[in-house]
Amino acid sequence: MNRRHFIKNLSMVAGSSLAMAPNMQALAKIVEPTPPLSSKAQFARSLKKNPGLIGFANITENFALTGLTIEGRMPDDLSGTFYRIGPAGHERGDLRYQHLFEGDGMLHSFHFSGGKIFHQGKFINTPKFAKEKQAGKFIYSGPDTKISGARAVHHADEINSSNTNVISVGDKLWTLWEAGSPMQVNPQTLDSSHWVNLGQNSPFEQSLKGMPFSAHPKVDPGGDIFNFGLNGNGQAVLYHLSANGRMKNAAVVNAGYRGMLHDFLITHKHILLILPSLSPNGAGKGFFQRTRFEKEQPMRVLVIDKAELTIKKGYQLPPGFAFHFGNAWEERDGTIHFDASLYPDDSSLHNLSAVMKGQVNKHTSRSQTVLYTLKAKGGFTQQYIDGDSEFPKVYDHLVGHRNRLLYTTGHKHNPLWADSIRKLNTDTGAVDEYYYGEDYLVEEHVITTNKADEGSGYLLGTALHLPSKRTCINLFQADNLSQGPIMRAWLPYHIPLGFHGNFQRS
């Protein structure tokens, strides 16, 4: 695609990309207020009865640098920083956000060095956060929460909460949202700096400024970064960046999709946009409220050439919805394999609204690992794996290449959040898992190793211990989860339940 044609298409995209809805600007002008104290009062009452909701309670201050109490022995080969991010600012004044995805982002770091671990956490100081902190109230409507007298939204970064993921780019950190720019953050102090202009120091210059940049970029084994940004008009921007964040290539493709898309995949040759069976045409005024599962709508896969950033072919799969995918790889003849943590409907999305009111739905649909094969000449096969699964992870050196092991979280007994972790061998079906117990809410775990060897190293993740109201960080041998954590370290407090994170070795 030549640059003039790309910029022309991009101008069409920019006009429709005001946030996580087909027309966020219009949504932001809706001034019907949330009933006074409604969600906030409901949540406060429920929290007294259900201590598990503490992970969704409002946080008002940063966490100063604090040492953890370590149980067990830290391995000598573990050195670096574990970064985690998620929504933490859920309330201001009398109002509480209606959906978990709306909260102001907070970045956490757990620094491992010399046998010690130190934690700190800071709010991402976005323009939205800074203005609302000064005002002492919400001044912008969110995707679902409509604020009386809210300020108009002119571009997505005005309401970018930077609350979903964090990745290392060169010697900097980028915190990510779904529909706006990355925020550049200092890896040591966690101080926010500025919105990243994705086209800076590249031929794209200012043409990518403020464009949607999804929260799940994929880093191939060579270090290059691929990502997408979905827009309300059905188009998607595709990105190819170097390891230091310089834009190598970008293009616009017509995905023909106006639902919610959170994640994607790459192989060594292709980008896969996997479009779930969602539409924005349901009841309700908010974006998530209106998002609905279409049981007759196929889940589509667009196969896109990584070098040219053009669509090569498409597949239709049975209806389904997935927040997250683990990995994809392809054979020499073009056959593509990928996995998904697949839900049968959208109840999990709407449950993240209910929990903000303190409602715990014990009957929310669970996701399970599904292994797909897309045949080179058309058609597909699928294999369902028993057991719940979410937040799938593979080894970094195998992103886009064949993997055998898939690490996920899971539910056994806790209806609110994950309570277990699992390792699945996709070749043999063998499962190795560890159940934390009903007293823990378990977050995404990540793989850390200094070897290009699948099964080596450690699995690392946080969990909220409900009886003590403390967060702990847990370290497992990656090849033997069932033996339990070989080290556990405790904070003297809890931190809010988050979404994603990564470990940066030093």
XYZ file of C-alpha atoms in Angstrom:
506
model
C 0.000 0.000 0.000
C 1.521 3.363 -0.992
C 1.841 6.065 1.622
C -0.698 8.450 0.050
C -3.352 5.735 -0.128
C -2.551 4.660 3.429
C -2.924 8.176 4.838
C -6.211 8.616 2.962
C -7.544 5.437 4.530
C -6.130 6.464 7.885
C -8.068 9.723 7.819
C -11.259 7.674 7.500
C -10.173 5.552 10.444
C -9.316 8.551 12.607
C -12.801 9.911 12.206
C -14.297 6.796 13.720
C -11.840 5.795 16.442
C -12.856 7.810 19.472
C -12.642 4.828 21.825
C -14.051 1.427 22.632
C -17.357 1.984 20.843
C -18.446 2.674 17.257
C -19.080 6.323 18.119
C -17.498 7.192 21.439
C -17.909 10.911 20.833
C -21.660 10.488 20.615
C -21.656 8.259 23.682
C -19.645 10.808 25.647
C -22.350 13.428 25.019
C -25.072 11.286 26.575
C -25.790 13.042 29.837
C -28.194 10.692 31.569
C -26.474 10.245 34.942
C -26.006 7.045 36.845
C -28.553 7.073 39.704
C -26.929 8.862 42.665
C -24.903 6.484 44.827
C -26.378 3.518 42.984
C -23.333 1.435 42.117
C -21.161 2.820 44.899
C -23.747 2.106 47.601
C -24.544 -1.333 46.230
C -20.874 -2.277 46.136
C -20.214 -0.979 49.658
C -23.082 -3.043 51.055
C -21.985 -6.164 49.191
C -18.348 -5.780 50.266
C -19.387 -6.082 53.910
C -20.982 -9.462 53.164
C -18.505 -10.798 50.583
C -14.845 -10.121 51.399
C -13.820 -11.478 47.988
C -14.936 -8.202 46.450
C -11.981 -6.405 48.065
C -10.049 -6.913 44.834
C -12.471 -4.546 43.103
C -12.521 -1.886 45.828
C -11.438 1.646 44.992
C -7.803 2.688 45.463
C -7.021 6.360 46.049
C -3.251 6.576 46.638
C -0.036 5.233 45.139
C 1.883 2.444 46.894
C 5.323 3.485 48.161
C 8.343 1.207 47.756
C 7.820 -1.693 50.189
C 9.757 -4.877 50.903
C 7.997 -8.252 50.809
C 8.231 -11.035 53.371
C 9.632 -14.097 51.609
C 8.708 -17.713 52.338
C 11.081 -20.248 50.803
C 14.217 -19.420 48.871
C 14.545 -17.158 45.856
C 16.450 -18.908 43.045
C 19.860 -17.434 42.260
C 19.016 -17.123 38.556
C 15.925 -14.958 39.095
C 16.684 -11.273 38.724
C 14.543 -8.577 37.168
C 11.188 -6.869 37.494
C 7.665 -8.223 37.229
C 5.269 -5.535 35.992
C 1.500 -5.777 36.389
C -1.283 -3.373 35.471
C -5.021 -3.046 35.882
C -7.832 -0.668 36.824
C -7.596 0.711 40.359
C -9.462 4.043 40.366
C -13.110 2.957 40.286
C -14.758 5.807 42.221
C -14.706 9.577 42.563
C -17.147 11.551 44.655
C -20.495 9.772 44.742
C -19.970 7.821 41.528
C -18.568 4.369 40.826
C -17.811 3.102 37.345
C -20.301 0.697 35.810
C -17.744 -1.660 34.229
C -14.380 -2.975 35.404
C -12.714 -1.974 32.126
C -13.363 1.721 32.818
C -11.163 2.222 35.900
C -8.040 4.388 35.931
C -4.921 2.302 35.398
C -2.318 1.561 38.068
C 1.082 0.051 37.266
C 2.829 -2.235 39.767
C 6.427 -3.418 39.830
C 7.906 -6.287 41.836
C 11.680 -5.964 41.680
C 13.723 -9.121 42.349
C 17.354 -8.581 43.282
C 19.877 -9.928 45.801
C 17.400 -12.304 47.384
C 14.896 -9.515 48.103
C 11.649 -8.300 46.487
C 10.344 -4.736 46.540
C 6.915 -3.551 45.386
C 5.664 -0.161 44.316
C 2.518 0.926 42.501
C 1.555 4.172 40.800
C -1.451 5.460 38.935
C -0.790 6.141 35.272
C -0.922 9.926 35.171
C -2.976 10.278 31.991
C -4.507 13.666 31.151
C -7.890 12.219 32.139
C -6.591 11.053 35.518
C -4.821 14.352 36.247
C -7.859 16.494 35.400
C -10.304 14.346 37.353
C -8.005 14.129 40.362
C -7.798 17.916 40.446
C -11.557 18.244 40.043
C -12.263 15.577 42.676
C -14.863 13.960 40.418
C -15.317 12.208 37.105
C -15.589 14.761 34.318
C -15.637 12.395 31.325
C -18.181 9.708 30.565
C -16.853 6.203 30.110
C -17.936 3.534 27.647
C -20.750 2.516 30.032
C -20.818 5.163 32.776
C -22.591 8.336 31.696
C -21.740 11.451 33.703
C -24.171 14.348 33.978
C -22.603 17.421 32.373
C -19.637 15.430 31.076
C -17.078 17.180 28.916
C -17.195 16.418 25.208
C -14.555 14.008 23.935
C -12.665 15.157 20.833
C -10.089 12.382 20.580
C -9.610 8.987 22.210
C -6.611 9.915 24.354
C -8.737 12.391 26.310
C -10.375 9.373 27.989
C -7.525 6.862 27.619
C -7.162 5.192 31.038
C -4.068 3.137 30.069
C -5.202 0.255 32.284
C -4.840 -3.026 30.385
C -1.272 -4.151 29.614
C 2.379 -3.174 29.933
C 5.301 -4.113 27.678
C 8.994 -3.280 27.499
C 9.992 -1.354 24.376
C 13.712 -0.717 24.242
C 14.665 0.780 27.589
C 11.170 2.162 28.210
C 7.816 0.784 29.312
C 4.580 1.319 27.423
C 1.269 1.007 29.242
C -1.600 0.146 26.941
C -5.343 0.610 26.515
C -7.621 -0.690 23.758
C -8.274 2.317 21.598
C -5.657 5.015 21.980
C -1.957 5.723 22.287
C 0.548 3.917 24.509
C 1.791 5.859 27.525
C 5.561 5.920 27.996
C 6.611 5.131 31.586
C 9.940 5.108 33.411
C 10.736 1.444 34.274
C 12.434 2.339 37.565
C 10.227 5.078 39.034
C 6.947 4.154 37.230
C 6.466 7.847 36.479
C 4.321 8.492 33.415
C 5.888 10.589 30.689
C 3.843 11.175 27.523
C 1.655 9.591 24.894
C 3.765 7.757 22.338
C 3.529 9.125 18.801
C 3.716 5.813 16.935
C 4.884 7.382 13.693
C 7.660 9.500 15.164
C 11.076 9.178 13.485
C 9.543 7.105 10.691
C 8.059 7.892 7.261
C 4.615 7.929 8.918
C 5.491 10.998 11.019
C 2.282 12.502 12.490
C -0.179 10.317 10.572
C -0.362 7.683 13.350
C -0.624 10.078 16.272
C -3.539 9.133 18.517
C -4.476 6.069 16.484
C -5.922 3.051 18.356
C -3.204 0.660 19.501
C -4.525 -2.522 21.109
C -3.449 -3.838 24.507
C -2.085 -7.166 23.206
C 0.891 -6.532 20.913
C 2.806 -9.636 19.889
C 6.598 -9.720 20.015
C 8.149 -12.207 17.613
C 11.341 -14.068 18.615
C 13.440 -11.560 16.671
C 12.105 -8.699 18.799
C 9.805 -7.031 16.255
C 6.414 -5.901 17.586
C 3.105 -6.411 15.772
C -0.253 -4.967 16.785
C -3.642 -3.801 15.565
C -6.159 -1.107 16.392
C -9.875 -1.632 15.710
C -12.199 1.170 14.712
C -15.930 1.637 14.816
C -16.281 1.724 11.029
C -15.094 -1.876 10.690
C -11.549 -1.019 9.663
C -8.366 -2.000 11.501
C -4.952 -0.367 11.560
C -2.067 -2.867 11.495
C 1.372 -2.061 12.898
C 4.856 -3.499 12.520
C 7.476 -1.934 14.814
C 11.095 -2.649 15.607
C 12.125 -3.757 19.088
C 12.906 -0.145 20.049
C 9.449 1.063 18.960
C 10.262 2.592 15.566
C 7.470 2.060 13.059
C 8.531 -0.166 10.165
C 5.186 -0.479 8.431
C 1.514 0.282 8.957
C -1.610 -0.310 6.913
C -5.392 -0.156 7.064
C -7.512 -3.214 6.262
C -11.269 -3.561 6.126
C -12.068 -6.168 8.756
C -15.806 -5.689 8.312
C -16.255 -6.029 12.066
C -17.792 -3.618 14.575
C -17.827 -5.699 17.758
C -15.280 -5.941 20.568
C -11.835 -7.352 19.735
C -9.291 -7.660 22.541
C -6.519 -9.945 21.259
C -4.996 -11.424 18.082
C -2.182 -13.759 17.009
C 0.825 -14.013 14.703
C 2.649 -16.875 13.007
C 6.091 -16.570 11.448
C 4.385 -15.428 8.216
C 0.931 -14.090 9.064
C -1.230 -12.005 11.368
C -4.500 -13.595 12.483
C -7.425 -11.319 13.334
C -9.934 -13.641 15.008
C -13.285 -11.855 15.056
C -15.696 -13.193 17.703
C -19.472 -13.498 17.345
C -20.233 -10.111 18.887
C -22.209 -7.135 17.635
C -22.753 -3.633 19.072
C -26.528 -3.781 18.534
C -27.880 -4.927 21.896
C -29.947 -3.008 24.442
C -28.434 -0.263 26.589
C -26.706 3.051 26.005
C -23.165 2.003 26.919
C -20.701 0.214 24.654
C -20.322 -2.908 26.810
C -24.028 -2.869 27.652
C -24.856 -2.922 23.940
C -22.303 -5.573 23.033
C -24.104 -8.859 22.565
C -23.323 -12.385 21.494
C -24.828 -13.407 18.156
C -25.390 -17.148 18.273
C -25.893 -17.310 14.504
C -22.831 -15.195 13.641
C -19.734 -17.215 12.688
C -16.432 -16.414 14.340
C -14.221 -15.244 11.468
C -10.466 -15.466 10.990
C -8.632 -13.050 8.691
C -5.203 -14.267 7.596
C -2.982 -11.259 6.858
C 0.489 -11.252 5.315
C 2.979 -9.864 7.879
C 5.266 -8.359 5.250
C 2.604 -6.693 3.100
C -0.070 -6.161 5.787
C -2.766 -7.261 3.345
C -5.562 -9.821 3.813
C -4.788 -13.105 2.038
C -7.721 -15.326 3.025
C -10.509 -15.808 5.541
C -12.157 -18.637 7.456
C -15.521 -19.030 9.169
C -15.687 -20.966 12.448
C -18.655 -21.867 14.679
C -19.955 -18.976 16.832
C -17.824 -18.189 19.858
C -16.205 -15.449 21.916
C -12.677 -15.203 23.300
C -10.918 -12.459 25.204
C -7.539 -14.161 24.807
C -5.519 -16.432 22.545
C -2.265 -18.203 23.390
C -0.302 -18.829 20.217
C -0.463 -19.648 16.513
C 1.924 -21.460 14.196
C 1.816 -22.845 10.681
C 3.141 -25.754 8.704
C 5.061 -25.567 5.434
C 1.924 -26.251 3.390
C 0.111 -23.267 4.957
C -1.937 -25.167 7.544
C -2.378 -22.906 10.592
C -2.851 -23.980 14.208
C -3.981 -21.737 17.062
C -5.645 -21.939 20.467
C -8.335 -19.870 22.151
C -9.791 -19.584 25.642
C -13.285 -19.829 24.195
C -16.587 -18.800 25.805
C -19.978 -20.007 24.540
C -21.528 -16.554 25.045
C -20.791 -13.040 26.357
C -21.874 -13.477 29.985
C -18.278 -13.148 31.205
C -18.074 -9.660 29.680
C -21.274 -8.525 31.369
C -20.290 -10.143 34.655
C -17.497 -7.551 34.839
C -20.261 -4.963 35.034
C -22.236 -6.854 37.670
C -19.200 -7.216 39.941
C -18.803 -3.434 40.004
C -22.164 -3.360 41.797
C -21.073 -6.148 44.114
C -23.064 -8.843 42.325
C -21.414 -12.247 41.971
C -22.959 -14.468 39.315
C -22.329 -18.101 40.184
C -23.588 -19.247 36.794
C -21.378 -17.201 34.473
C -20.195 -19.242 31.487
C -16.580 -20.400 31.678
C -14.025 -20.526 28.907
C -12.111 -23.616 27.892
C -9.109 -24.196 25.679
C -10.002 -24.976 22.084
C -7.325 -26.033 19.581
C -8.100 -24.997 15.994
C -6.542 -26.149 12.741
C -7.149 -24.039 9.621
C -6.529 -26.178 6.568
C -4.457 -24.641 3.782
C -7.106 -25.375 1.139
C -10.025 -24.318 3.312
C -11.981 -25.831 6.153
C -11.018 -26.373 9.768
C -11.015 -28.758 12.697
C -11.385 -27.986 16.399
C -10.608 -29.853 19.602
C -12.094 -28.929 22.984
C -9.924 -29.507 26.065
C -11.686 -30.287 29.353
C -11.363 -27.722 32.110
C -11.613 -23.945 32.437
C -8.892 -21.745 30.964
C -8.016 -18.062 30.736
C -4.949 -15.846 30.288
C -3.060 -18.354 28.072
C 0.729 -17.999 27.897
C 3.526 -19.600 25.838
C 7.304 -19.179 25.902
C 8.532 -15.936 24.317
C 10.918 -17.694 21.924
C 7.985 -19.689 20.500
C 5.588 -16.835 19.749
C 4.415 -17.495 16.188
C 6.152 -20.895 16.134
C 5.125 -24.368 17.181
C 4.599 -24.746 20.919
C 3.743 -27.833 22.967
C 3.034 -26.206 26.341
C 0.224 -23.804 27.159
C -0.072 -22.193 30.607
C -3.434 -20.847 31.783
C -5.408 -19.892 34.860
C -8.603 -21.741 35.713
C -11.641 -22.025 37.998
C -12.418 -24.975 40.192
C -14.705 -23.644 42.927
C -14.477 -19.834 43.098
C -17.216 -18.117 41.023
C -15.601 -14.691 41.283
C -12.103 -15.081 39.843
C -9.562 -17.780 38.961
C -8.355 -20.108 41.714
C -5.879 -22.389 39.932
C -3.129 -22.570 37.314
C -2.504 -25.264 34.735
C 0.001 -26.457 32.161
C -1.375 -28.276 29.117
C 0.736 -30.342 26.736
C -1.142 -29.797 23.466
C 0.572 -32.814 21.855
C -0.260 -35.404 24.504
C -3.145 -33.805 26.398
C -1.258 -34.179 29.696
C -2.252 -31.637 32.362
C -0.188 -30.406 35.310
C -2.077 -28.069 37.651
C -2.088 -26.441 41.052
C -5.193 -25.416 42.991
C -4.557 -22.451 45.278
C -7.715 -23.031 47.312
C -10.969 -21.195 47.845
C -9.278 -18.454 49.895
C -7.270 -17.128 46.920
C -8.161 -15.056 43.860
C -5.524 -15.917 41.272
C -4.288 -13.539 38.597
C -2.520 -14.116 35.281
C 0.822 -15.948 35.641
C 3.774 -15.357 33.296
C 6.746 -17.422 32.200
C 10.266 -16.291 32.996
C 13.400 -18.113 31.856
C 16.873 -17.341 30.564
C 16.878 -20.380 28.276
C 15.320 -20.978 24.859
C 13.992 -24.266 26.140
C 10.279 -24.996 26.488
C 9.559 -26.199 30.015
C 12.527 -24.401 31.589
C 12.446 -21.624 34.133
C 9.558 -20.487 36.276
C 5.903 -19.512 36.282
C 5.311 -16.341 38.290
C 2.083 -14.669 39.356
C 0.142 -12.820 42.021
C -2.850 -13.920 44.070
C -5.084 -12.155 46.579
C -5.438 -14.014 49.897
C -8.901 -13.156 51.197
C -8.661 -13.994 54.920
C -5.563 -11.837 55.466
C -6.466 -9.218 52.826
C -2.945 -9.425 51.421
C -1.483 -10.028 47.983
C 1.238 -12.615 47.537
C 3.539 -13.331 44.624
C 4.183 -16.985 43.844
C 6.977 -18.759 42.004
C 6.585 -22.242 40.482
C 8.914 -24.542 38.618
C 7.491 -24.305 35.107
C 7.859 -28.049 34.580
C 6.151 -29.038 37.839
C 3.229 -26.856 38.905
C 1.544 -29.519 40.991
C 4.313 -29.446 43.609
C 3.152 -25.948 44.529
C 5.114 -22.712 44.808
C 8.812 -23.035 45.543
C 8.723 -19.457 46.858
C 5.946 -17.191 48.082
C 6.385 -13.554 49.078
C 3.816 -11.427 50.889
C 2.863 -7.785 50.704
C 1.578 -6.276 53.981
C -1.527 -5.121 52.039
C -3.597 -6.091 49.017
C -3.448 -4.559 45.561
C -6.449 -4.470 43.208
C -7.032 -7.374 40.842
C -5.463 -6.527 37.497
C -5.284 -7.783 33.955
C -1.863 -8.334 32.414
C 1.853 -8.144 33.044
C 5.314 -9.172 31.926
C 8.655 -10.024 33.513
C 11.719 -8.077 32.412
C 14.986 -9.849 33.251
C 17.984 -7.827 34.347
